[in-house]
CSV table of C-alpha atoms and ligand atoms in Angstrom, one decimal:
chain,number,residue,atom,x,y,z
A,1,MET,CA,9.7,-9.8,-7.5
A,2,GLY,CA,7.9,-9.6,-4.4
A,3,PHE,CA,6.7,-6.3,-2.9
A,4,ASP,CA,9.1,-3.3,-2.8
A,5,ILE,CA,7.5,-0.2,-0.6
A,6,HIS,CA,9.6,3.2,-1.6
A,7,ILE,CA,8.5,5.2,1.7
A,8,LEU,CA,8.7,8.9,0.3
A,9,GLY,CA,8.0,10.7,3.6
A,10,THR,CA,8.4,10.1,7.1
A,11,SER,CA,7.2,13.0,8.9
A,12,SER,CA,3.9,13.7,10.6
A,13,ALA,CA,1.4,16.9,10.0
A,14,ARG,CA,4.1,18.8,8.3
A,15,PRO,CA,7.7,18.8,6.9
A,16,THR,CA,10.7,19.1,9.0
A,17,GLY,CA,14.4,19.8,7.8
A,18,SER,CA,14.9,15.8,7.1
A,19,ARG,CA,11.5,14.1,6.7
A,20,GLN,CA,8.9,15.2,4.2
A,21,VAL,CA,5.1,14.4,4.7
A,22,SER,CA,2.9,11.0,3.9
A,23,GLY,CA,3.4,9.5,0.5
A,24,SER,CA,4.6,5.9,-0.6
A,25,LEU,CA,5.1,3.2,-3.5
A,26,VAL,CA,4.3,-0.4,-3.4
A,27,VAL,CA,5.7,-1.4,-6.4
A,28,CYS,CA,5.0,-5.2,-7.5
A,29,ASP,CA,4.9,-7.4,-10.8
A,30,ASP,CA,1.4,-6.3,-11.6
A,31,GLY,CA,2.3,-2.6,-11.3
A,32,VAL,CA,2.8,0.4,-8.8
A,33,ALA,CA,0.4,1.7,-6.0
A,34,ILE,CA,0.5,5.1,-4.8
A,35,VAL,CA,-0.4,5.0,-0.7
A,36,ASP,CA,-1.3,8.8,0.3
A,37,ALA,CA,0.4,11.7,-1.3
A,38,GLY,CA,0.6,14.8,1.0
A,39,GLU,CA,2.4,18.1,-0.1
A,40,GLY,CA,5.2,17.8,-2.7
A,41,PHE,CA,4.4,14.2,-3.4
A,42,GLN,CA,5.2,14.4,-7.2
A,43,SER,CA,8.6,16.2,-6.7
A,44,ARG,CA,9.8,13.1,-4.5
A,45,PHE,CA,8.2,10.7,-6.4
A,46,ALA,CA,10.4,12.0,-9.2
A,47,VAL,CA,13.5,11.9,-7.1
A,48,GLN,CA,12.9,8.7,-6.2
A,49,ARG,CA,12.7,7.7,-9.8
A,50,ARG,CA,15.8,9.2,-10.6
A,51,ARG,CA,17.8,7.4,-7.7
A,52,MET,CA,16.0,4.2,-9.3
A,53,LYS,CA,17.4,5.0,-12.0
A,54,LYS,CA,20.8,5.7,-10.8
A,55,PHE,CA,21.0,3.1,-8.1
A,56,GLY,CA,18.1,0.7,-8.2
A,57,ASP,CA,17.8,-2.6,-9.9
A,58,THR,CA,14.2,-2.0,-11.4
A,59,GLN,CA,13.0,1.5,-13.0
A,60,ILE,CA,9.3,3.1,-11.3
A,61,LYS,CA,7.8,4.6,-14.5
A,62,VAL,CA,5.1,6.6,-14.0
A,63,GLY,CA,2.8,4.7,-16.9
A,64,ARG,CA,3.1,2.0,-14.4
A,65,VAL,CA,0.9,3.5,-11.6
A,66,ASP,CA,-2.4,1.9,-11.6
A,67,VAL,CA,-4.0,2.9,-8.4
A,68,LEU,CA,-3.5,5.9,-6.0
A,69,CYS,CA,-4.8,4.4,-2.3
A,70,LEU,CA,-5.7,7.1,0.1
A,71,THR,CA,-5.3,6.3,3.8
A,72,HIS,CA,-7.5,9.4,5.1
A,73,GLY,CA,-8.4,13.1,4.2
A,74,HIS,CA,-6.0,15.1,6.5
A,75,LEU,CA,-3.9,17.3,4.1
A,76,ASP,CA,-0.6,16.0,5.2
A,77,HIS,CA,-2.2,12.3,3.1
A,78,THR,CA,-4.0,14.6,0.3
A,79,TRP,CA,-2.6,17.8,-0.6
A,80,GLY,CA,-0.1,16.4,-3.2
A,81,VAL,CA,-2.8,14.5,-5.5
A,82,LEU,CA,-4.4,17.2,-7.5
A,83,PRO,CA,-1.2,18.8,-8.8
A,84,TRP,CA,0.1,15.1,-9.7
A,85,LEU,CA,-3.2,14.7,-11.2
A,86,HIS,CA,-2.6,17.7,-13.5
A,87,THR,CA,1.0,16.5,-14.5
A,88,LEU,CA,-0.2,13.0,-15.5
A,89,SER,CA,-2.6,15.2,-17.7
A,90,LEU,CA,0.6,17.4,-19.3
A,91,ASP,CA,2.3,14.0,-20.0
A,92,LYS,CA,-0.7,13.4,-22.1
A,93,ARG,CA,-1.6,9.8,-19.8
A,94,GLU,CA,-4.3,7.8,-21.6
A,95,LYS,CA,-4.3,4.6,-18.9
A,96,PRO,CA,-6.9,4.7,-16.7
A,97,LEU,CA,-6.3,5.3,-12.9
A,98,LEU,CA,-8.2,3.9,-9.9
A,99,ILE,CA,-8.3,6.5,-6.8
A,100,ILE,CA,-10.0,4.9,-3.6
A,101,GLY,CA,-10.1,6.1,-0.2
A,102,PRO,CA,-12.6,5.6,3.0
A,103,THR,CA,-15.2,7.6,4.1
A,104,SER,CA,-18.3,7.3,6.7
A,105,SER,CA,-21.2,5.3,6.0
A,106,GLN,CA,-23.5,8.5,6.5
A,107,VAL,CA,-21.5,10.1,3.9
A,108,LEU,CA,-22.3,7.1,1.4
A,109,ASP,CA,-26.0,7.0,2.4
A,110,SER,CA,-26.2,10.3,1.8
A,111,LEU,CA,-24.6,10.5,-1.5
A,112,LEU,CA,-26.8,7.3,-2.7
A,113,SER,CA,-29.9,8.6,-1.8
A,114,ASN,CA,-28.8,12.2,-3.7
A,115,SER,CA,-29.4,14.2,-0.2
A,116,LYS,CA,-27.4,16.8,1.7
A,117,LEU,CA,-23.8,15.7,3.2
A,118,PRO,CA,-23.9,15.1,7.0
A,119,GLU,CA,-24.0,18.5,9.2
A,120,ASP,CA,-21.5,17.0,11.4
A,121,ILE,CA,-18.8,16.1,8.5
A,122,SER,CA,-15.1,16.8,9.1
A,123,ASN,CA,-13.5,19.1,6.3
A,124,SER,CA,-11.5,16.3,6.1
A,125,ASP,CA,-13.7,14.0,4.9
A,126,LEU,CA,-12.4,13.0,1.4
A,127,ILE,CA,-15.9,13.7,0.0
A,128,ILE,CA,-15.2,17.6,0.5
A,129,GLN,CA,-11.6,17.4,-0.9
A,130,TRP,CA,-12.5,15.1,-4.0
A,131,ARG,CA,-15.5,17.3,-4.5
A,132,SER,CA,-13.2,20.7,-4.6
A,133,TRP,CA,-10.4,18.9,-7.0
A,134,HIS,CA,-13.5,17.9,-9.5
A,135,GLN,CA,-14.3,21.7,-9.9
A,136,LEU,CA,-10.5,22.4,-9.9
A,137,GLY,CA,-10.0,20.0,-13.0
A,138,GLY,CA,-9.8,16.8,-11.3
A,139,THR,CA,-12.4,14.8,-13.4
A,140,SER,CA,-11.7,12.4,-16.6
A,141,LYS,CA,-13.2,14.8,-19.0
A,142,GLN,CA,-10.8,17.7,-18.1
A,143,LEU,CA,-7.9,15.7,-17.3
A,144,GLY,CA,-7.8,13.6,-20.4
A,145,PHE,CA,-7.7,10.3,-19.3
A,146,PRO,CA,-10.1,8.2,-17.2
A,147,VAL,CA,-9.7,8.5,-13.2
A,148,ARG,CA,-12.5,6.0,-11.1
A,149,TRP,CA,-13.1,7.7,-8.1
A,150,ILE,CA,-14.2,4.9,-5.2
A,151,LEU,CA,-15.2,6.0,-1.8
A,152,GLY,CA,-15.9,3.3,0.5
A,153,ASP,CA,-17.1,2.6,4.1
A,154,VAL,CA,-14.3,0.4,4.8
A,155,GLU,CA,-15.8,-1.3,8.0
A,156,ASN,CA,-19.1,-2.6,6.5
A,157,ASP,CA,-17.0,-3.0,3.1
A,158,ARG,CA,-19.6,-0.7,1.1
A,159,TRP,CA,-18.2,1.0,-2.0
A,160,ILE,CA,-19.2,3.5,-4.5
A,161,GLU,CA,-18.0,5.1,-7.5
A,162,LEU,CA,-18.5,9.0,-7.9
A,163,MET,CA,-18.9,9.9,-11.8
A,164,PRO,CA,-18.0,14.0,-11.4
A,165,ASP,CA,-18.5,14.2,-15.0
A,166,SER,CA,-21.9,13.2,-15.1
A,167,ASN,CA,-22.6,14.1,-11.4
A,168,SER,CA,-23.7,10.6,-10.7
A,169,VAL,CA,-22.9,7.9,-8.1
A,170,VAL,CA,-23.4,4.4,-8.5
A,171,GLU,CA,-23.2,1.5,-5.9
A,172,LEU,CA,-20.3,-1.3,-6.3
A,173,GLU,CA,-20.8,-4.9,-5.1
A,174,LYS,CA,-17.1,-4.7,-4.1
A,175,MET,CA,-14.1,-2.6,-4.0
A,176,PRO,CA,-12.6,-2.8,-7.7
A,177,GLN,CA,-9.0,-4.0,-7.9
A,178,PRO,CA,-6.8,-2.1,-10.7
A,179,LYS,CA,-7.1,-2.7,-14.0
A,180,GLY,CA,-4.7,-5.9,-15.4
A,181,TRP,CA,-3.6,-6.9,-11.9
A,182,SER,CA,-3.5,-10.8,-11.8
A,183,GLU,CA,-1.2,-11.8,-9.6
A,184,ASN,CA,-1.5,-9.1,-6.5
A,185,LYS,CA,-4.6,-8.1,-4.6
A,186,ILE,CA,-5.3,-4.7,-2.6
A,187,LYS,CA,-7.6,-4.8,0.6
A,188,ALA,CA,-8.9,-1.9,3.0
A,189,LEU,CA,-8.3,-2.4,6.6
A,190,ALA,CA,-10.6,-0.2,9.0
A,191,THR,CA,-8.3,1.7,11.1
A,192,ASN,CA,-9.3,4.2,13.7
A,193,HIS,CA,-8.5,8.0,13.6
A,194,THR,CA,-10.1,11.4,14.1
A,195,VAL,CA,-12.0,11.0,10.4
A,196,PRO,CA,-12.8,7.7,8.7
A,197,SER,CA,-9.4,6.0,7.6
A,198,CYS,CA,-8.5,2.6,6.5
A,199,GLY,CA,-5.0,0.9,6.0
A,200,TRP,CA,-3.7,-0.5,2.8
A,201,HIS,CA,-3.2,-4.5,2.7
A,202,PHE,CA,-1.4,-5.7,-0.4
A,203,SER,CA,-0.7,-9.6,-0.6
A,204,SER,CA,0.3,-12.0,-3.5
A,205,LYS,CA,-1.5,-14.7,-4.6
A,206,GLY,CA,1.9,-17.1,-4.0
A,207,LYS,CA,3.1,-18.9,-7.1
A,208,ARG,CA,3.5,-22.9,-7.8
A,209,GLY,CA,6.8,-23.9,-8.3
A,210,LYS,CA,8.4,-24.3,-11.6
A,211,PHE,CA,7.9,-27.3,-13.6
A,212,ASP,CA,11.0,-29.3,-14.6
A,213,ARG,CA,10.9,-29.2,-18.4
A,214,LEU,CA,14.4,-30.2,-19.1
A,215,ARG,CA,13.9,-33.4,-17.0
A,216,ALA,CA,10.8,-34.3,-18.8
A,217,ALA,CA,12.5,-34.0,-22.2
A,218,GLU,CA,15.5,-36.0,-21.2
A,219,LEU,CA,13.0,-38.7,-20.2
A,220,LYS,CA,11.0,-38.5,-23.6
A,221,LEU,CA,7.6,-38.2,-21.6
A,222,THR,CA,4.7,-38.1,-24.0
A,223,GLU,CA,2.6,-35.1,-23.8
A,224,ALA,CA,-0.2,-36.8,-21.7
A,225,GLN,CA,2.5,-37.8,-19.4
A,226,ARG,CA,3.8,-34.3,-19.2
A,227,ALA,CA,0.2,-32.8,-18.3
A,228,GLY,CA,-0.5,-35.4,-16.0
A,229,LEU,CA,2.9,-34.6,-14.1
A,230,ALA,CA,2.1,-30.8,-14.1
A,231,LYS,CA,-1.4,-31.0,-12.9
A,232,GLY,CA,0.2,-33.2,-9.7
A,233,GLU,CA,-0.6,-37.0,-10.8
A,234,ASN,CA,2.3,-39.5,-10.4
A,235,GLN,CA,2.8,-41.5,-13.9
A,236,THR,CA,4.1,-44.8,-14.4
A,237,LEU,CA,6.2,-45.2,-17.3
A,238,GLU,CA,6.5,-48.4,-19.6
A,239,SER,CA,9.3,-49.6,-17.8
A,240,GLY,CA,7.0,-50.0,-14.5
A,241,GLU,CA,9.0,-47.0,-13.1
A,242,ILE,CA,6.8,-44.6,-11.0
A,243,LEU,CA,7.5,-40.9,-11.4
A,244,SER,CA,6.5,-38.7,-8.5
A,245,ALA,CA,4.8,-35.6,-9.7
A,246,SER,CA,5.9,-33.6,-6.6
A,247,GLU,CA,9.8,-33.9,-7.7
A,248,PHE,CA,9.3,-32.3,-11.1
A,249,ARG,CA,7.8,-28.9,-9.3
A,250,GLY,CA,10.3,-26.5,-7.6
A,251,PRO,CA,8.9,-25.4,-4.0
A,252,ASP,CA,5.6,-23.0,-4.2
A,253,SER,CA,6.6,-19.6,-3.2
A,254,GLY,CA,3.7,-18.6,-0.5
A,255,VAL,CA,1.4,-15.9,0.2
A,256,ILE,CA,3.2,-12.7,1.2
A,257,SER,CA,1.9,-9.4,2.6
A,258,VAL,CA,2.2,-5.9,3.1
A,259,VAL,CA,0.5,-3.4,5.3
A,260,LEU,CA,0.7,0.5,5.2
A,261,SER,CA,-1.2,1.8,8.5
A,262,GLY,CA,-1.9,5.2,7.5
A,263,ASP,CA,-2.9,7.2,10.6
A,264,THR,CA,-4.5,5.3,13.4
A,265,SER,CA,-4.5,4.6,17.3
A,266,GLU,CA,-2.8,1.2,18.3
A,267,MET,CA,-4.8,-1.8,17.9
A,268,SER,CA,-7.1,-1.0,15.2
A,269,LYS,CA,-9.1,-3.6,14.3
A,270,GLY,CA,-8.6,-3.8,10.6
A,271,ILE,CA,-4.9,-4.8,11.5
A,272,THR,CA,-5.5,-6.9,14.3
A,273,SER,CA,-7.7,-9.2,12.5
A,274,MET,CA,-5.0,-10.2,10.3
A,275,ASP,CA,-3.2,-13.5,11.6
A,276,ASN,CA,-0.3,-13.2,9.1
A,277,CYS,CA,1.7,-10.2,7.7
A,278,ASP,CA,5.2,-10.0,6.4
A,279,VAL,CA,5.8,-6.1,6.8
A,280,LEU,CA,3.7,-3.8,8.7
A,281,VAL,CA,4.5,-0.1,8.1
A,282,HIS,CA,2.8,1.5,11.1
A,283,GLU,CA,2.8,4.7,12.3
A,284,SER,CA,4.2,6.3,15.3
A,285,THR,CA,3.8,9.8,15.7
A,286,PHE,CA,4.5,10.0,19.5
A,287,LEU,CA,6.9,8.6,22.0
A,288,ASP,CA,5.5,6.7,25.3
A,289,GLU,CA,5.6,10.2,27.5
A,290,TRP,CA,2.7,11.3,25.1
A,291,SER,CA,0.7,8.5,25.2
A,292,GLU,CA,-2.1,10.7,26.5
A,293,HIS,CA,-1.9,12.7,23.2
A,294,ALA,CA,-1.6,9.5,21.2
A,295,LYS,CA,-5.2,8.5,22.6
A,296,ASN,CA,-6.5,11.8,22.1
A,297,TYR,CA,-6.1,12.2,18.6
A,298,LEU,CA,-5.8,9.0,18.1
A,299,HIS,CA,-2.4,8.1,16.6
A,300,SER,CA,0.1,5.6,17.4
A,301,THR,CA,3.2,5.6,19.9
A,302,ALA,CA,6.0,3.3,18.9
A,303,SER,CA,5.2,0.8,21.8
A,304,GLY,CA,1.9,0.9,20.6
A,305,ALA,CA,2.8,0.0,16.8
A,306,ALA,CA,4.6,-2.8,18.6
A,307,ARG,CA,1.3,-4.0,20.6
A,308,THR,CA,-0.4,-3.8,17.1
A,309,ALA,CA,2.7,-5.8,15.3
A,310,LEU,CA,2.3,-8.7,17.9
A,311,SER,CA,-1.5,-9.0,17.2
A,312,SER,CA,-1.3,-9.3,13.6
A,313,GLY,CA,1.2,-11.8,12.8
A,314,THR,CA,3.6,-9.4,11.8
A,315,LYS,CA,7.1,-10.8,11.2
A,316,HIS,CA,9.0,-7.3,10.3
A,317,LEU,CA,7.5,-3.6,11.5
A,318,VAL,CA,8.7,-0.4,10.2
A,319,LEU,CA,8.0,2.7,12.0
A,320,THR,CA,6.9,5.9,10.0
A,321,HIS,CA,5.0,9.0,10.6
A,322,PHE,CA,7.5,10.6,13.4
A,323,GLY,CA,6.3,13.6,15.0
A,324,ALA,CA,8.1,16.9,14.5
A,325,ARG,CA,9.3,16.6,17.9
A,326,ILE,CA,11.3,13.4,17.1
A,327,LYS,CA,14.9,13.9,16.5
A,328,GLY,CA,16.3,10.6,15.6
A,329,ALA,CA,14.5,7.3,15.7
A,330,GLU,CA,16.7,5.9,18.4
A,331,GLU,CA,14.2,6.4,20.9
A,332,MET,CA,11.4,5.2,19.1
A,333,LEU,CA,13.1,2.3,18.2
A,334,SER,CA,14.4,1.7,21.9
A,335,GLN,CA,10.6,2.1,23.3
A,336,ALA,CA,9.2,-0.2,20.4
A,337,ASP,CA,12.1,-2.8,21.0
A,338,GLN,CA,11.0,-3.3,24.7
A,339,GLU,CA,7.8,-4.2,23.8
A,340,LEU,CA,8.8,-6.4,21.0
A,341,GLU,CA,11.4,-8.5,23.3
A,342,GLY,CA,10.8,-12.3,23.6
A,343,SER,CA,8.9,-12.0,20.3
A,344,GLN,CA,10.5,-12.9,16.6
A,345,VAL,CA,9.3,-9.8,15.4
A,346,THR,CA,11.9,-7.7,13.6
A,347,LEU,CA,12.0,-3.8,13.8
A,348,SER,CA,13.7,-1.0,11.8
A,349,ALA,CA,12.5,2.9,11.5
A,350,ALA,CA,12.3,4.3,8.0
A,351,SER,CA,13.8,7.5,6.5
A,352,ASP,CA,12.9,9.5,3.8
A,353,GLY,CA,13.7,7.4,0.7
A,354,ASP,CA,14.2,4.2,2.3
A,355,ARG,CA,13.0,1.0,0.5
A,356,ILE,CA,11.7,-2.3,2.2
A,357,HIS,CA,11.8,-5.0,0.2
A,358,VAL,CA,9.7,-8.8,0.7
A,359,SER,CA,10.5,-11.3,-2.0
A,360,ASP,CA,8.5,-14.0,-3.2
A,361,SER,CA,9.9,-16.2,-0.9
A,362,GLY,CA,9.2,-14.2,2.0
A,363,LYS,CA,12.9,-12.6,2.7
A,364,ILE,CA,12.7,-9.0,4.2
A,365,SER,CA,15.0,-6.5,3.9
A,366,HIS,CA,15.1,-2.4,4.7
A,367,HIS,CA,17.3,-0.8,2.4
A,368,TYR,CA,18.5,2.9,4.0
A,369,TRP,CA,18.8,5.3,1.4
A,370,ASP,CA,21.6,8.0,1.7
A,371,GLU,CA,23.0,10.0,-1.1
A,372,GLN,CA,25.4,7.0,-2.2
A,373,GLY,CA,22.3,4.8,-2.7
A,374,TRP,CA,20.7,2.2,-0.9
A,375,SER,CA,22.3,0.0,2.2
A,376,SER,CA,20.8,-2.5,4.0
B,401,ZN,ZN1,-0.6,11.9,9.0
B,402,ZN,ZN1,-4.2,12.1,10.2
């Protein structure tokens, strides 16, 4: 199926009449990942599930959610987490849930040495929020299902696990992947915001083309000949005819990848260090007229998002996280478009409920939501 990204909120900082705050789903064959869950997330998730049931081609079951990836600790990205965890508990979830988010190297050091948190830590650092959620019932023991709490210093690729029920912290060798995921991988990308932050990168492993069993059966090949062809070795038949292994496989599907940026200034290192990305969903809080604001608050303008797309091998850029002053997305689109002129990068702007799909073969489509269903 590739990746289906559901964008459930496209407003920055606070909800407006037509846009809610951040929260997205990334659906793939392995399961569902949630990226950020701002205020009201679980209601929007429920609405989207009903829409999928009525208009969609697949259903998104809550039980398929394996991982919650947070981009940073600002409340418009996190305030919906704890209520949603409580609902999972009421629904008697048993399946483990992985929760991953960024913090600073100083916070990791103090947690590992069991000392006080740094004095200058922001109230929005995830460690502060997570500790308060744990006090309010957000631990495996209190929720009744296993939750793993993973914090990372993304830039230095250092990871720890908090175990609130035993009040301990363990250092990890690497960032864990969701349990049972075999075809797709998640990676954190360092971004640049007023608190520790990261973007989230999802990639498929790519699949080998299908073996032509029918033809192998028609030719009455032996088990050894079949196995050889399947491994990529040409086979010589008794008649002297040579069978080329490449003719027995359909085309391979390449690696596909999608990135959701979270809040960040333009050209953040983690994102521009990529050389290939099918879809980049990037924040675009301000128009160019407010580029000073973007610089001061470490957000991006629409054209800044476009510059980031150009430097990261992106094929399609989706703008989101619009400031409350932005009425429609047209101006955003035209400023980003100007920056992308002459490039191959395509562009769209997200509204709440939209889906962006990348197929296994890399075909990209933006499906716009309205009350009649989705249209491309
Ligand atoms: Zn935000
Ligand atoms: Zn923020």
